[in-house]
JSON list of N, CA and C in Angstrom, two decimals:
[
{"chain": "A", "resi": 1, "resn": "MET", "atom": "N", "xyz": [5.59, 19.65, -6.53]},
{"chain": "A", "resi": 1, "resn": "MET", "atom": "CA", "xyz": [4.20, 19.29, -6.41]},
{"chain": "A", "resi": 1, "resn": "MET", "atom": "C", "xyz": [3.87, 18.06, -7.29]},
{"chain": "A", "resi": 2, "resn": "LYS", "atom": "N", "xyz": [4.53, 17.96, -8.44]},
{"chain": "A", "resi": 2, "resn": "LYS", "atom": "CA", "xyz": [4.29, 16.81, -9.31]},
{"chain": "A", "resi": 2, "resn": "LYS", "atom": "C", "xyz": [4.72, 15.52, -8.64]},
{"chain": "A", "resi": 3, "resn": "ARG", "atom": "N", "xyz": [5.81, 15.57, -7.87]},
{"chain": "A", "resi": 3, "resn": "ARG", "atom": "CA", "xyz": [6.28, 14.36, -7.19]},
{"chain": "A", "resi": 3, "resn": "ARG", "atom": "C", "xyz": [5.30, 13.92, -6.11]},
{"chain": "A", "resi": 4, "resn": "VAL", "atom": "N", "xyz": [4.72, 14.87, -5.38]},
{"chain": "A", "resi": 4, "resn": "VAL", "atom": "CA", "xyz": [3.74, 14.54, -4.35]},
{"chain": "A", "resi": 4, "resn": "VAL", "atom": "C", "xyz": [2.49, 13.93, -5.00]},
{"chain": "A", "resi": 5, "resn": "THR", "atom": "N", "xyz": [2.03, 14.53, -6.08]},
{"chain": "A", "resi": 5, "resn": "THR", "atom": "CA", "xyz": [0.86, 14.01, -6.78]},
{"chain": "A", "resi": 5, "resn": "THR", "atom": "C", "xyz": [1.13, 12.60, -7.31]},
{"chain": "A", "resi": 6, "resn": "GLY", "atom": "N", "xyz": [2.29, 12.38, -7.87]},
{"chain": "A", "resi": 6, "resn": "GLY", "atom": "CA", "xyz": [2.66, 11.06, -8.35]},
{"chain": "A", "resi": 6, "resn": "GLY", "atom": "C", "xyz": [2.71, 10.03, -7.23]},
{"chain": "A", "resi": 7, "resn": "PHE", "atom": "N", "xyz": [3.25, 10.43, -6.08]},
{"chain": "A", "resi": 7, "resn": "PHE", "atom": "CA", "xyz": [3.33, 9.56, -4.91]},
{"chain": "A", "resi": 7, "resn": "PHE", "atom": "C", "xyz": [1.92, 9.18, -4.43]},
{"chain": "A", "resi": 8, "resn": "ILE", "atom": "N", "xyz": [1.03, 10.16, -4.39]},
{"chain": "A", "resi": 8, "resn": "ILE", "atom": "CA", "xyz": [-0.35, 9.89, -3.97]},
{"chain": "A", "resi": 8, "resn": "ILE", "atom": "C", "xyz": [-1.04, 8.95, -4.95]},
{"chain": "A", "resi": 9, "resn": "LEU", "atom": "N", "xyz": [-0.90, 9.20, -6.23]},
{"chain": "A", "resi": 9, "resn": "LEU", "atom": "CA", "xyz": [-1.54, 8.35, -7.24]},
{"chain": "A", "resi": 9, "resn": "LEU", "atom": "C", "xyz": [-1.00, 6.93, -7.18]},
{"chain": "A", "resi": 10, "resn": "PHE", "atom": "N", "xyz": [0.29, 6.78, -6.95]},
{"chain": "A", "resi": 10, "resn": "PHE", "atom": "CA", "xyz": [0.88, 5.45, -6.83]},
{"chain": "A", "resi": 10, "resn": "PHE", "atom": "C", "xyz": [0.24, 4.68, -5.69]},
{"chain": "A", "resi": 11, "resn": "TRP", "atom": "N", "xyz": [0.10, 5.30, -4.52]},
{"chain": "A", "resi": 11, "resn": "TRP", "atom": "CA", "xyz": [-0.46, 4.61, -3.36]},
{"chain": "A", "resi": 11, "resn": "TRP", "atom": "C", "xyz": [-1.96, 4.38, -3.49]},
{"chain": "A", "resi": 12, "resn": "ILE", "atom": "N", "xyz": [-2.64, 5.22, -4.23]},
{"chain": "A", "resi": 12, "resn": "ILE", "atom": "CA", "xyz": [-4.07, 4.96, -4.51]},
{"chain": "A", "resi": 12, "resn": "ILE", "atom": "C", "xyz": [-4.18, 3.69, -5.36]},
{"chain": "A", "resi": 13, "resn": "ALA", "atom": "N", "xyz": [-3.30, 3.55, -6.35]},
{"chain": "A", "resi": 13, "resn": "ALA", "atom": "CA", "xyz": [-3.29, 2.36, -7.20]},
{"chain": "A", "resi": 13, "resn": "ALA", "atom": "C", "xyz": [-2.97, 1.11, -6.37]},
{"chain": "A", "resi": 14, "resn": "VAL", "atom": "N", "xyz": [-2.00, 1.22, -5.48]},
{"chain": "A", "resi": 14, "resn": "VAL", "atom": "CA", "xyz": [-1.66, 0.07, -4.61]},
{"chain": "A", "resi": 14, "resn": "VAL", "atom": "C", "xyz": [-2.87, -0.30, -3.76]},
{"chain": "A", "resi": 15, "resn": "GLY", "atom": "N", "xyz": [-3.55, 0.69, -3.24]},
{"chain": "A", "resi": 15, "resn": "GLY", "atom": "CA", "xyz": [-4.76, 0.43, -2.43]},
{"chain": "A", "resi": 15, "resn": "GLY", "atom": "C", "xyz": [-5.86, -0.25, -3.24]},
{"chain": "A", "resi": 16, "resn": "MET", "atom": "N", "xyz": [-6.02, 0.12, -4.50]},
{"chain": "A", "resi": 16, "resn": "MET", "atom": "CA", "xyz": [-7.02, -0.52, -5.33]},
{"chain": "A", "resi": 16, "resn": "MET", "atom": "C", "xyz": [-6.69, -1.99, -5.59]},
{"chain": "A", "resi": 17, "resn": "VAL", "atom": "N", "xyz": [-5.41, -2.26, -5.79]},
{"chain": "A", "resi": 17, "resn": "VAL", "atom": "CA", "xyz": [-4.99, -3.66, -6.01]},
{"chain": "A", "resi": 17, "resn": "VAL", "atom": "C", "xyz": [-5.22, -4.47, -4.75]},
{"chain": "A", "resi": 18, "resn": "ILE", "atom": "N", "xyz": [-4.85, -3.95, -3.60]},
{"chain": "A", "resi": 18, "resn": "ILE", "atom": "CA", "xyz": [-5.08, -4.65, -2.33]},
{"chain": "A", "resi": 18, "resn": "ILE", "atom": "C", "xyz": [-6.57, -4.85, -2.10]},
{"chain": "A", "resi": 19, "resn": "ASP", "atom": "N", "xyz": [-7.39, -3.85, -2.46]},
{"chain": "A", "resi": 19, "resn": "ASP", "atom": "CA", "xyz": [-8.84, -3.96, -2.30]},
{"chain": "A", "resi": 19, "resn": "ASP", "atom": "C", "xyz": [-9.41, -5.11, -3.11]},
{"chain": "A", "resi": 20, "resn": "MET", "atom": "N", "xyz": [-8.86, -5.35, -4.28]},
{"chain": "A", "resi": 20, "resn": "MET", "atom": "CA", "xyz": [-9.35, -6.48, -5.09]},
{"chain": "A", "resi": 20, "resn": "MET", "atom": "C", "xyz": [-9.00, -7.82, -4.50]},
{"chain": "A", "resi": 21, "resn": "LEU", "atom": "N", "xyz": [-7.95, -7.85, -3.66]},
{"chain": "A", "resi": 21, "resn": "LEU", "atom": "CA", "xyz": [-7.52, -9.12, -3.08]},
{"chain": "A", "resi": 21, "resn": "LEU", "atom": "C", "xyz": [-8.20, -9.47, -1.76]},
{"chain": "A", "resi": 22, "resn": "LEU", "atom": "N", "xyz": [-8.83, -8.48, -1.11]},
{"chain": "A", "resi": 22, "resn": "LEU", "atom": "CA", "xyz": [-9.47, -8.72, 0.17]},
{"chain": "A", "resi": 22, "resn": "LEU", "atom": "C", "xyz": [-10.78, -9.45, -0.01]},
{"chain": "A", "resi": 23, "resn": "PRO", "atom": "N", "xyz": [-11.10, -10.37, 0.93]},
{"chain": "A", "resi": 23, "resn": "PRO", "atom": "CA", "xyz": [-12.23, -11.28, 0.74]},
{"chain": "A", "resi": 23, "resn": "PRO", "atom": "C", "xyz": [-13.62, -10.66, 0.82]},
{"chain": "A", "resi": 24, "resn": "ASN", "atom": "N", "xyz": [-13.87, -9.72, 1.72]},
{"chain": "A", "resi": 24, "resn": "ASN", "atom": "CA", "xyz": [-15.23, -9.19, 1.81]},
{"chain": "A", "resi": 24, "resn": "ASN", "atom": "C", "xyz": [-15.24, -7.72, 2.22]},
{"chain": "A", "resi": 25, "resn": "LEU", "atom": "N", "xyz": [-16.43, -7.14, 2.25]},
{"chain": "A", "resi": 25, "resn": "LEU", "atom": "CA", "xyz": [-16.59, -5.71, 2.51]},
{"chain": "A", "resi": 25, "resn": "LEU", "atom": "C", "xyz": [-16.15, -5.33, 3.92]},
{"chain": "A", "resi": 26, "resn": "PHE", "atom": "N", "xyz": [-16.42, -6.18, 4.91]},
{"chain": "A", "resi": 26, "resn": "PHE", "atom": "CA", "xyz": [-16.04, -5.86, 6.28]},
{"chain": "A", "resi": 26, "resn": "PHE", "atom": "C", "xyz": [-14.53, -5.69, 6.42]},
{"chain": "A", "resi": 27, "resn": "VAL", "atom": "N", "xyz": [-13.77, -6.57, 5.80]},
{"chain": "A", "resi": 27, "resn": "VAL", "atom": "CA", "xyz": [-12.30, -6.49, 5.86]},
{"chain": "A", "resi": 27, "resn": "VAL", "atom": "C", "xyz": [-11.83, -5.23, 5.14]},
{"chain": "A", "resi": 28, "resn": "GLN", "atom": "N", "xyz": [-12.45, -4.88, 4.03]},
{"chain": "A", "resi": 28, "resn": "GLN", "atom": "CA", "xyz": [-12.10, -3.67, 3.29]},
{"chain": "A", "resi": 28, "resn": "GLN", "atom": "C", "xyz": [-12.33, -2.43, 4.14]},
{"chain": "A", "resi": 29, "resn": "ILE", "atom": "N", "xyz": [-13.49, -2.37, 4.79]},
{"chain": "A", "resi": 29, "resn": "ILE", "atom": "CA", "xyz": [-13.81, -1.21, 5.65]},
{"chain": "A", "resi": 29, "resn": "ILE", "atom": "C", "xyz": [-12.86, -1.14, 6.83]},
{"chain": "A", "resi": 30, "resn": "LEU", "atom": "N", "xyz": [-12.57, -2.29, 7.43]},
{"chain": "A", "resi": 30, "resn": "LEU", "atom": "CA", "xyz": [-11.64, -2.34, 8.56]},
{"chain": "A", "resi": 30, "resn": "LEU", "atom": "C", "xyz": [-10.26, -1.84, 8.16]},
{"chain": "A", "resi": 31, "resn": "CYS", "atom": "N", "xyz": [-9.80, -2.27, 6.98]},
{"chain": "A", "resi": 31, "resn": "CYS", "atom": "CA", "xyz": [-8.49, -1.84, 6.46]},
{"chain": "A", "resi": 31, "resn": "CYS", "atom": "C", "xyz": [-8.50, -0.34, 6.20]},
{"chain": "A", "resi": 32, "resn": "ALA", "atom": "N", "xyz": [-9.54, 0.20, 5.63]},
{"chain": "A", "resi": 32, "resn": "ALA", "atom": "CA", "xyz": [-9.64, 1.62, 5.32]},
{"chain": "A", "resi": 32, "resn": "ALA", "atom": "C", "xyz": [-9.62, 2.44, 6.61]},
{"chain": "A", "resi": 33, "resn": "VAL", "atom": "N", "xyz": [-10.38, 2.03, 7.60]},
{"chain": "A", "resi": 33, "resn": "VAL", "atom": "CA", "xyz": [-10.41, 2.76, 8.89]},
{"chain": "A", "resi": 33, "resn": "VAL", "atom": "C", "xyz": [-9.04, 2.72, 9.54]},
{"chain": "A", "resi": 34, "resn": "LEU", "atom": "N", "xyz": [-8.42, 1.57, 9.51]},
{"chain": "A", "resi": 34, "resn": "LEU", "atom": "CA", "xyz": [-7.08, 1.43, 10.10]},
{"chain": "A", "resi": 34, "resn": "LEU", "atom": "C", "xyz": [-6.08, 2.35, 9.40]},
{"chain": "A", "resi": 35, "resn": "CYS", "atom": "N", "xyz": [-6.12, 2.40, 8.08]},
{"chain": "A", "resi": 35, "resn": "CYS", "atom": "CA", "xyz": [-5.21, 3.26, 7.33]},
{"chain": "A", "resi": 35, "resn": "CYS", "atom": "C", "xyz": [-5.48, 4.75, 7.62]},
{"chain": "A", "resi": 36, "resn": "VAL", "atom": "N", "xyz": [-6.73, 5.13, 7.77]},
{"chain": "A", "resi": 36, "resn": "VAL", "atom": "CA", "xyz": [-7.05, 6.52, 8.08]},
{"chain": "A", "resi": 36, "resn": "VAL", "atom": "C", "xyz": [-6.49, 6.88, 9.46]},
{"chain": "A", "resi": 37, "resn": "LEU", "atom": "N", "xyz": [-6.69, 5.98, 10.44]},
{"chain": "A", "resi": 37, "resn": "LEU", "atom": "CA", "xyz": [-6.20, 6.27, 11.78]},
{"chain": "A", "resi": 37, "resn": "LEU", "atom": "C", "xyz": [-4.68, 6.36, 11.82]},
{"chain": "A", "resi": 38, "resn": "ILE", "atom": "N", "xyz": [-4.00, 5.43, 11.16]},
{"chain": "A", "resi": 38, "resn": "ILE", "atom": "CA", "xyz": [-2.54, 5.47, 11.12]},
{"chain": "A", "resi": 38, "resn": "ILE", "atom": "C", "xyz": [-2.06, 6.71, 10.38]},
{"chain": "A", "resi": 39, "resn": "GLY", "atom": "N", "xyz": [-2.70, 7.05, 9.27]},
{"chain": "A", "resi": 39, "resn": "GLY", "atom": "CA", "xyz": [-2.33, 8.24, 8.51]},
{"chain": "A", "resi": 39, "resn": "GLY", "atom": "C", "xyz": [-2.52, 9.51, 9.33]},
{"chain": "A", "resi": 40, "resn": "PHE", "atom": "N", "xyz": [-3.60, 9.58, 10.09]},
{"chain": "A", "resi": 40, "resn": "PHE", "atom": "CA", "xyz": [-3.83, 10.76, 10.93]},
{"chain": "A", "resi": 40, "resn": "PHE", "atom": "C", "xyz": [-2.77, 10.87, 12.02]},
{"chain": "A", "resi": 41, "resn": "GLU", "atom": "N", "xyz": [-2.42, 9.74, 12.64]},
{"chain": "A", "resi": 41, "resn": "GLU", "atom": "CA", "xyz": [-1.37, 9.77, 13.66]},
{"chain": "A", "resi": 41, "resn": "GLU", "atom": "C", "xyz": [-0.04, 10.19, 13.08]},
{"chain": "A", "resi": 42, "resn": "LEU", "atom": "N", "xyz": [0.30, 9.71, 11.89]},
{"chain": "A", "resi": 42, "resn": "LEU", "atom": "CA", "xyz": [1.54, 10.09, 11.26]},
{"chain": "A", "resi": 42, "resn": "LEU", "atom": "C", "xyz": [1.53, 11.56, 10.85]},
{"chain": "A", "resi": 43, "resn": "TYR", "atom": "N", "xyz": [0.37, 12.07, 10.43]},
{"chain": "A", "resi": 43, "resn": "TYR", "atom": "CA", "xyz": [0.25, 13.46, 10.03]},
{"chain": "A", "resi": 43, "resn": "TYR", "atom": "C", "xyz": [0.37, 14.39, 11.26]},
{"chain": "A", "resi": 44, "resn": "ARG", "atom": "N", "xyz": [-0.22, 13.95, 12.35]},
{"chain": "A", "resi": 44, "resn": "ARG", "atom": "CA", "xyz": [-0.24, 14.75, 13.57]},
{"chain": "A", "resi": 44, "resn": "ARG", "atom": "C", "xyz": [1.13, 14.78, 14.25]},
{"chain": "A", "resi": 45, "resn": "CYS", "atom": "N", "xyz": [1.91, 13.75, 14.05]},
{"chain": "A", "resi": 45, "resn": "CYS", "atom": "CA", "xyz": [3.24, 13.64, 14.66]},
{"chain": "A", "resi": 45, "resn": "CYS", "atom": "C", "xyz": [4.18, 14.71, 14.07]},
{"chain": "A", "resi": 46, "resn": "LYS", "atom": "N", "xyz": [4.96, 15.37, 14.95]},
{"chain": "A", "resi": 46, "resn": "LYS", "atom": "CA", "xyz": [5.86, 16.41, 14.43]},
{"chain": "A", "resi": 46, "resn": "LYS", "atom": "C", "xyz": [7.29, 16.02, 14.56]}
]
């Protein structure tokens, strides 16, 4: 469980860094929606 938590925290940090580099709010929201959709598809896949 510690490894999963560490993995999640690492990717949250990567997302925060990428968020600082994106130019405006629209691009940030678009990126977040895209990541949610891709994550859901990967989660749903068996």
